[in-house]
Amino acid sequence: MHHLAQGVQRFRQDVFPRRAELFERLATTHEPGALFIGCSDARVVPELITQREPGELFVIRTAGNLVPAYTPGPDAVAAGVEYAVGVLGVADIIVCGHSACGAMTALAEGQDLAALPAVADWLRHADAARARTARNEEAAEPYDKVAALVRGNVAAQLANLATHPSVARALARDAVRLHGWVFDIGSGTVEELDAGRGRFAALPAA
Ligand code: ZN
C-alpha cells in the first residue's frame, strides 16, 4: 500500500502540475470518444495500449471482459454501457480480450471452480463463447484452446453487447461502431476481429 501512496504523491508533485491545463478542462467536461470494455487483468491497461489521455476512454473492466446479455434489473455493466452510449454518445465500442486470460484459461481447461462460486457464476456469461469454439476441438491440427476461446469470447461478447437497447438503437442509427480486439501481452500487438470473415488479423494502422 505504501508504494500506492508514494505514487499519488509523485503524481501530485511531478505529473499533475505539467498537465494542469488538461485537468482543468476535464474538471468540467467529460466527453470520451470511445467505450473500452476490457478484462480486469492488471496487465491490460486500456489507456496505455491505446495511448489515450485521461478523459478520452470510458472504461468498463470485468473478469474475462464479459458483457452479460441485456436483462432488466440492476447490472453494473449494463448501466455503464447505457451511460456511455446513451448519455456520452461514444462513437466506438471496443471489447478487448487478451492472451493468458485467467478467466478464459479456467474455462478452456475446465478448471474446478467449486471454491470460487462467484467466479463460476460470472463465467456462465461466456457460455456462448465456449459453444462457438467447441467445434474446433475436433479439428485435427493442433491449436491453442485458450487463444481460440479468447477470440471466440470477444465475438460472443460483441453479440451480447448488441442486445443492450442503447447499443441496438445506436447501431440502427449508424451512430456507433463495434470493434473486437485481442491484446497479446508478450508482444504488445493487437489483433482486430474482421466481423465479416469471422477472423482476427493485425490491427491496421490508421
Ligand atoms: Zn483476462
PDB file of C-alpha atoms and ligand atoms in Angstrom:
ATOM      1  CA  MET A   1       0.000   0.000   0.000  1.00  0.00           C
ATOM      2  CA  HIS A   2       2.894   2.296   0.797  1.00  0.00           C
ATOM      3  CA  HIS A   3       4.010   2.475  -2.838  1.00  0.00           C
ATOM      4  CA  LEU A   4       0.487   3.461  -3.925  1.00  0.00           C
ATOM      5  CA  ALA A   5       0.542   6.458  -1.557  1.00  0.00           C
ATOM      6  CA  GLN A   6       4.012   7.324  -2.815  1.00  0.00           C
ATOM      7  CA  GLY A   7       2.662   7.150  -6.350  1.00  0.00           C
ATOM      8  CA  VAL A   8      -0.147   9.579  -5.517  1.00  0.00           C
ATOM      9  CA  GLN A   9       2.371  11.962  -4.026  1.00  0.00           C
ATOM     10  CA  ARG A  10       4.594  11.724  -7.104  1.00  0.00           C
ATOM     11  CA  PHE A  11       1.551  12.293  -9.343  1.00  0.00           C
ATOM     12  CA  ARG A  12       0.575  15.435  -7.431  1.00  0.00           C
ATOM     13  CA  GLN A  13       4.105  16.806  -7.314  1.00  0.00           C
ATOM     14  CA  ASP A  14       5.557  15.862 -10.685  1.00  0.00           C
ATOM     15  CA  VAL A  15       2.827  14.841 -13.108  1.00  0.00           C
ATOM     16  CA  PHE A  16      -0.219  16.950 -12.277  1.00  0.00           C
ATOM     17  CA  PRO A  17       1.468  20.370 -12.495  1.00  0.00           C
ATOM     18  CA  ARG A  18       2.658  19.578 -16.026  1.00  0.00           C
ATOM     19  CA  ARG A  19      -0.848  18.508 -17.012  1.00  0.00           C
ATOM     20  CA  ALA A  20      -2.724  21.201 -15.106  1.00  0.00           C
ATOM     21  CA  GLU A  21      -4.350  22.600 -18.235  1.00  0.00           C
ATOM     22  CA  LEU A  22      -5.728  19.195 -19.229  1.00  0.00           C
ATOM     23  CA  PHE A  23      -7.133  18.521 -15.774  1.00  0.00           C
ATOM     24  CA  GLU A  24      -8.599  21.997 -15.539  1.00  0.00           C
ATOM     25  CA  ARG A  25     -10.558  21.298 -18.726  1.00  0.00           C
ATOM     26  CA  LEU A  26     -11.512  17.804 -17.559  1.00  0.00           C
ATOM     27  CA  ALA A  27     -12.794  19.174 -14.259  1.00  0.00           C
ATOM     28  CA  THR A  28     -15.900  20.377 -16.090  1.00  0.00           C
ATOM     29  CA  THR A  29     -16.094  18.238 -19.231  1.00  0.00           C
ATOM     30  CA  HIS A  30     -16.491  14.513 -19.785  1.00  0.00           C
ATOM     31  CA  GLU A  31     -16.543  13.730 -23.486  1.00  0.00           C
ATOM     32  CA  PRO A  32     -14.851  10.378 -24.121  1.00  0.00           C
ATOM     33  CA  GLY A  33     -14.924   9.255 -27.738  1.00  0.00           C
ATOM     34  CA  ALA A  34     -14.907   5.534 -27.055  1.00  0.00           C
ATOM     35  CA  LEU A  35     -16.104   2.896 -24.617  1.00  0.00           C
ATOM     36  CA  PHE A  36     -13.389   0.349 -23.895  1.00  0.00           C
ATOM     37  CA  ILE A  37     -14.552  -2.926 -22.345  1.00  0.00           C
ATOM     38  CA  GLY A  38     -11.562  -4.914 -21.190  1.00  0.00           C
ATOM     39  CA  CYS A  39     -10.556  -7.573 -18.696  1.00  0.00           C
ATOM     40  CA  SER A  40      -9.821  -6.660 -15.086  1.00  0.00           C
ATOM     41  CA  ASP A  41      -6.409  -8.295 -15.595  1.00  0.00           C
ATOM     42  CA  ALA A  42      -3.732  -5.937 -14.237  1.00  0.00           C
ATOM     43  CA  ARG A  43      -1.583  -6.377 -17.338  1.00  0.00           C
ATOM     44  CA  VAL A  44      -4.148  -4.988 -19.773  1.00  0.00           C
ATOM     45  CA  VAL A  45      -4.195  -1.209 -19.336  1.00  0.00           C
ATOM     46  CA  PRO A  46      -6.555   0.416 -21.881  1.00  0.00           C
ATOM     47  CA  GLU A  47      -5.041   3.902 -21.838  1.00  0.00           C
ATOM     48  CA  LEU A  48      -1.520   2.526 -22.181  1.00  0.00           C
ATOM     49  CA  ILE A  49      -2.339   0.182 -25.057  1.00  0.00           C
ATOM     50  CA  THR A  50      -4.192   2.882 -26.998  1.00  0.00           C
ATOM     51  CA  GLN A  51      -2.024   5.789 -25.841  1.00  0.00           C
ATOM     52  CA  ARG A  52      -5.064   7.790 -24.752  1.00  0.00           C
ATOM     53  CA  GLU A  53      -5.121  10.689 -22.316  1.00  0.00           C
ATOM     54  CA  PRO A  54      -7.347  10.950 -19.250  1.00  0.00           C
ATOM     55  CA  GLY A  55     -10.856  11.799 -20.411  1.00  0.00           C
ATOM     56  CA  GLU A  56     -10.628  10.015 -23.734  1.00  0.00           C
ATOM     57  CA  LEU A  57     -11.788   6.484 -22.849  1.00  0.00           C
ATOM     58  CA  PHE A  58     -14.832   5.430 -20.872  1.00  0.00           C
ATOM     59  CA  VAL A  59     -13.692   2.123 -19.403  1.00  0.00           C
ATOM     60  CA  ILE A  60     -15.516  -0.936 -18.099  1.00  0.00           C
ATOM     61  CA  ARG A  61     -13.336  -3.776 -16.899  1.00  0.00           C
ATOM     62  CA  THR A  62     -14.739  -7.145 -15.903  1.00  0.00           C
ATOM     63  CA  ALA A  63     -13.254 -10.582 -15.301  1.00  0.00           C
ATOM     64  CA  GLY A  64     -12.839 -12.073 -18.765  1.00  0.00           C
ATOM     65  CA  ASN A  65     -14.090  -8.866 -20.448  1.00  0.00           C
ATOM     66  CA  LEU A  66     -17.569 -10.337 -20.264  1.00  0.00           C
ATOM     67  CA  VAL A  67     -20.647  -8.270 -21.138  1.00  0.00           C
ATOM     68  CA  PRO A  68     -23.775 -10.069 -19.942  1.00  0.00           C
ATOM     69  CA  ALA A  69     -26.588 -10.029 -22.493  1.00  0.00           C
ATOM     70  CA  TYR A  70     -29.182  -7.429 -21.532  1.00  0.00           C
ATOM     71  CA  THR A  71     -31.738  -8.365 -18.902  1.00  0.00           C
ATOM     72  CA  PRO A  72     -33.819  -5.902 -16.892  1.00  0.00           C
ATOM     73  CA  GLY A  73     -32.556  -5.487 -13.340  1.00  0.00           C
ATOM     74  CA  PRO A  74     -29.546  -3.973 -11.611  1.00  0.00           C
ATOM     75  CA  ASP A  75     -26.410  -4.650 -13.625  1.00  0.00           C
ATOM     76  CA  ALA A  76     -23.245  -2.563 -13.343  1.00  0.00           C
ATOM     77  CA  VAL A  77     -22.078  -3.406 -16.850  1.00  0.00           C
ATOM     78  CA  ALA A  78     -25.460  -2.564 -18.411  1.00  0.00           C
ATOM     79  CA  ALA A  79     -25.546   0.747 -16.542  1.00  0.00           C
ATOM     80  CA  GLY A  80     -22.068   1.653 -17.769  1.00  0.00           C
ATOM     81  CA  VAL A  81     -22.879   0.724 -21.357  1.00  0.00           C
ATOM     82  CA  GLU A  82     -26.162   2.660 -21.268  1.00  0.00           C
ATOM     83  CA  TYR A  83     -24.491   5.769 -19.879  1.00  0.00           C
ATOM     84  CA  ALA A  84     -21.578   5.646 -22.317  1.00  0.00           C
ATOM     85  CA  VAL A  85     -23.805   5.167 -25.357  1.00  0.00           C
ATOM     86  CA  GLY A  86     -26.994   6.996 -24.362  1.00  0.00           C
ATOM     87  CA  VAL A  87     -25.571   9.974 -22.491  1.00  0.00           C
ATOM     88  CA  LEU A  88     -21.937  10.360 -23.523  1.00  0.00           C
ATOM     89  CA  GLY A  89     -22.615   9.296 -27.114  1.00  0.00           C
ATOM     90  CA  VAL A  90     -19.414   7.356 -27.680  1.00  0.00           C
ATOM     91  CA  ALA A  91     -18.802   6.675 -31.366  1.00  0.00           C
ATOM     92  CA  ASP A  92     -16.852   3.443 -30.894  1.00  0.00           C
ATOM     93  CA  ILE A  93     -17.051   0.486 -28.516  1.00  0.00           C
ATOM     94  CA  ILE A  94     -14.116  -1.871 -28.187  1.00  0.00           C
ATOM     95  CA  VAL A  95     -14.361  -5.258 -26.493  1.00  0.00           C
ATOM     96  CA  CYS A  96     -10.784  -6.316 -25.806  1.00  0.00           C
ATOM     97  CA  GLY A  97      -9.671  -9.789 -24.817  1.00  0.00           C
ATOM     98  CA  HIS A  98      -6.074 -10.733 -24.137  1.00  0.00           C
ATOM     99  CA  SER A  99      -3.530 -13.542 -24.124  1.00  0.00           C
ATOM    100  CA  ALA A 100      -3.130 -15.669 -20.988  1.00  0.00           C
ATOM    101  CA  CYS A 101      -6.536 -14.557 -19.668  1.00  0.00           C
ATOM    102  CA  GLY A 102      -7.147 -16.297 -16.343  1.00  0.00           C
ATOM    103  CA  ALA A 103     -10.904 -16.461 -16.887  1.00  0.00           C
ATOM    104  CA  MET A 104     -10.611 -17.946 -20.380  1.00  0.00           C
ATOM    105  CA  THR A 105      -7.884 -20.351 -19.231  1.00  0.00           C
ATOM    106  CA  ALA A 106     -10.128 -21.617 -16.428  1.00  0.00           C
ATOM    107  CA  LEU A 107     -12.923 -22.289 -18.926  1.00  0.00           C
ATOM    108  CA  ALA A 108     -10.734 -23.717 -21.679  1.00  0.00           C
ATOM    109  CA  GLU A 109      -9.031 -26.097 -19.276  1.00  0.00           C
ATOM    110  CA  GLY A 110     -12.203 -26.968 -17.386  1.00  0.00           C
ATOM    111  CA  GLN A 111     -10.683 -25.946 -14.055  1.00  0.00           C
ATOM    112  CA  ASP A 112     -12.579 -26.821 -10.880  1.00  0.00           C
ATOM    113  CA  LEU A 113     -14.178 -23.556  -9.706  1.00  0.00           C
ATOM    114  CA  ALA A 114     -16.059 -25.081  -6.754  1.00  0.00           C
ATOM    115  CA  ALA A 115     -14.160 -22.874  -4.308  1.00  0.00           C
ATOM    116  CA  LEU A 116     -14.900 -19.776  -6.439  1.00  0.00           C
ATOM    117  CA  PRO A 117     -18.706 -19.778  -6.751  1.00  0.00           C
ATOM    118  CA  ALA A 118     -18.933 -16.104  -7.739  1.00  0.00           C
ATOM    119  CA  VAL A 119     -16.351 -16.591 -10.474  1.00  0.00           C
ATOM    120  CA  ALA A 120     -18.065 -19.759 -11.675  1.00  0.00           C
ATOM    121  CA  ASP A 121     -21.427 -17.957 -11.861  1.00  0.00           C
ATOM    122  CA  TRP A 122     -19.960 -14.947 -13.629  1.00  0.00           C
ATOM    123  CA  LEU A 123     -18.193 -17.073 -16.215  1.00  0.00           C
ATOM    124  CA  ARG A 124     -21.556 -18.502 -17.290  1.00  0.00           C
ATOM    125  CA  HIS A 125     -21.756 -15.321 -19.385  1.00  0.00           C
ATOM    126  CA  ALA A 126     -19.078 -16.931 -21.560  1.00  0.00           C
ATOM    127  CA  ASP A 127     -21.221 -19.981 -22.343  1.00  0.00           C
ATOM    128  CA  ALA A 128     -21.855 -18.735 -25.866  1.00  0.00           C
ATOM    129  CA  ALA A 129     -18.119 -18.260 -26.352  1.00  0.00           C
ATOM    130  CA  ARG A 130     -17.490 -21.842 -25.309  1.00  0.00           C
ATOM    131  CA  ALA A 131     -20.198 -23.038 -27.665  1.00  0.00           C
ATOM    132  CA  ARG A 132     -18.660 -21.037 -30.521  1.00  0.00           C
ATOM    133  CA  THR A 133     -15.225 -22.582 -30.064  1.00  0.00           C
ATOM    134  CA  ALA A 134     -16.240 -26.094 -29.018  1.00  0.00           C
ATOM    135  CA  ARG A 135     -16.482 -27.414 -32.573  1.00  0.00           C
ATOM    136  CA  ASN A 136     -12.833 -26.545 -33.184  1.00  0.00           C
ATOM    137  CA  GLU A 137     -11.776 -29.041 -30.554  1.00  0.00           C
ATOM    138  CA  GLU A 138     -12.423 -31.834 -33.006  1.00  0.00           C
ATOM    139  CA  ALA A 139     -10.111 -30.295 -35.595  1.00  0.00           C
ATOM    140  CA  ALA A 140      -7.133 -32.456 -36.469  1.00  0.00           C
ATOM    141  CA  GLU A 141      -4.483 -29.762 -36.447  1.00  0.00           C
ATOM    142  CA  PRO A 142      -3.119 -28.744 -33.035  1.00  0.00           C
ATOM    143  CA  TYR A 143      -4.489 -25.479 -31.794  1.00  0.00           C
ATOM    144  CA  ASP A 144      -4.295 -23.301 -28.733  1.00  0.00           C
ATOM    145  CA  LYS A 145      -7.502 -23.821 -26.776  1.00  0.00           C
ATOM    146  CA  VAL A 146      -7.079 -20.704 -24.654  1.00  0.00           C
ATOM    147  CA  ALA A 147      -6.246 -18.457 -27.627  1.00  0.00           C
ATOM    148  CA  ALA A 148      -9.262 -19.808 -29.519  1.00  0.00           C
ATOM    149  CA  LEU A 149     -11.584 -19.191 -26.566  1.00  0.00           C
ATOM    150  CA  VAL A 150     -10.166 -15.691 -26.003  1.00  0.00           C
ATOM    151  CA  ARG A 151     -11.084 -14.858 -29.623  1.00  0.00           C
ATOM    152  CA  GLY A 152     -14.416 -16.654 -29.597  1.00  0.00           C
ATOM    153  CA  ASN A 153     -15.247 -14.849 -26.378  1.00  0.00           C
ATOM    154  CA  VAL A 154     -14.623 -11.414 -27.880  1.00  0.00           C
ATOM    155  CA  ALA A 155     -17.023 -12.247 -30.707  1.00  0.00           C
ATOM    156  CA  ALA A 156     -19.616 -13.603 -28.237  1.00  0.00           C
ATOM    157  CA  GLN A 157     -19.401 -10.520 -26.027  1.00  0.00           C
ATOM    158  CA  LEU A 158     -19.879  -8.221 -29.027  1.00  0.00           C
ATOM    159  CA  ALA A 159     -23.086 -10.145 -29.739  1.00  0.00           C
ATOM    160  CA  ASN A 160     -24.147  -9.730 -26.094  1.00  0.00           C
ATOM    161  CA  LEU A 161     -23.368  -6.027 -26.306  1.00  0.00           C
ATOM    162  CA  ALA A 162     -25.741  -5.631 -29.248  1.00  0.00           C
ATOM    163  CA  THR A 163     -28.636  -6.919 -27.072  1.00  0.00           C
ATOM    164  CA  HIS A 164     -28.431  -3.773 -24.920  1.00  0.00           C
ATOM    165  CA  PRO A 165     -31.197  -1.410 -26.070  1.00  0.00           C
ATOM    166  CA  SER A 166     -28.953   1.671 -26.043  1.00  0.00           C
ATOM    167  CA  VAL A 167     -26.446  -0.106 -28.290  1.00  0.00           C
ATOM    168  CA  ALA A 168     -29.151  -1.560 -30.549  1.00  0.00           C
ATOM    169  CA  ARG A 169     -30.639   1.929 -31.014  1.00  0.00           C
ATOM    170  CA  ALA A 170     -27.242   3.471 -31.762  1.00  0.00           C
ATOM    171  CA  LEU A 171     -26.406   0.683 -34.223  1.00  0.00           C
ATOM    172  CA  ALA A 172     -29.722   1.203 -36.009  1.00  0.00           C
ATOM    173  CA  ARG A 173     -28.865   4.906 -36.436  1.00  0.00           C
ATOM    174  CA  ASP A 174     -25.309   4.074 -37.516  1.00  0.00           C
ATOM    175  CA  ALA A 175     -24.173   6.153 -34.553  1.00  0.00           C
ATOM    176  CA  VAL A 176     -21.777   3.616 -33.052  1.00  0.00           C
ATOM    177  CA  ARG A 177     -19.269   1.092 -34.331  1.00  0.00           C
ATOM    178  CA  LEU A 178     -18.340  -2.122 -32.505  1.00  0.00           C
ATOM    179  CA  HIS A 179     -14.807  -3.486 -32.520  1.00  0.00           C
ATOM    180  CA  GLY A 180     -13.352  -6.754 -31.219  1.00  0.00           C
ATOM    181  CA  TRP A 181      -9.701  -6.738 -30.199  1.00  0.00           C
ATOM    182  CA  VAL A 182      -7.248  -9.177 -28.677  1.00  0.00           C
ATOM    183  CA  PHE A 183      -4.143  -7.828 -26.967  1.00  0.00           C
ATOM    184  CA  ASP A 184      -1.060 -10.044 -26.781  1.00  0.00           C
ATOM    185  CA  ILE A 185       0.777  -9.292 -23.567  1.00  0.00           C
ATOM    186  CA  GLY A 186       4.134 -10.758 -24.587  1.00  0.00           C
ATOM    187  CA  SER A 187       4.441  -8.886 -27.890  1.00  0.00           C
ATOM    188  CA  GLY A 188       2.286  -5.807 -27.268  1.00  0.00           C
ATOM    189  CA  THR A 189       0.392  -6.424 -30.503  1.00  0.00           C
ATOM    190  CA  VAL A 190      -3.347  -6.035 -31.066  1.00  0.00           C
ATOM    191  CA  GLU A 191      -5.466  -8.119 -33.421  1.00  0.00           C
ATOM    192  CA  GLU A 192      -8.861  -6.945 -34.632  1.00  0.00           C
ATOM    193  CA  LEU A 193     -11.872  -9.072 -35.472  1.00  0.00           C
ATOM    194  CA  ASP A 194     -12.968  -8.893 -39.069  1.00  0.00           C
ATOM    195  CA  ALA A 195     -16.647  -9.471 -38.335  1.00  0.00           C
ATOM    196  CA  GLY A 196     -17.490 -10.246 -41.955  1.00  0.00           C
ATOM    197  CA  ARG A 197     -14.932 -13.054 -42.214  1.00  0.00           C
ATOM    198  CA  GLY A 198     -15.056 -14.084 -38.560  1.00  0.00           C
ATOM    199  CA  ARG A 199     -11.261 -13.912 -38.313  1.00  0.00           C
ATOM    200  CA  PHE A 200      -8.742 -11.883 -36.371  1.00  0.00           C
ATOM    201  CA  ALA A 201      -5.902 -10.050 -38.096  1.00  0.00           C
ATOM    202  CA  ALA A 202      -3.326  -7.441 -37.110  1.00  0.00           C
ATOM    203  CA  LEU A 203      -4.977  -4.113 -36.306  1.00  0.00           C
ATOM    204  CA  PRO A 204      -4.343  -1.968 -39.387  1.00  0.00           C
ATOM    205  CA  ALA A 205      -2.520   1.297 -38.794  1.00  0.00           C
ATOM    206  CA  ALA A 206      -4.911   4.244 -39.020  1.00  0.00           C
TER     207      ALA A 206
HETATM  208 ZN    ZN B   1      -8.408 -11.669 -18.606  1.00  0.00          ZN
END
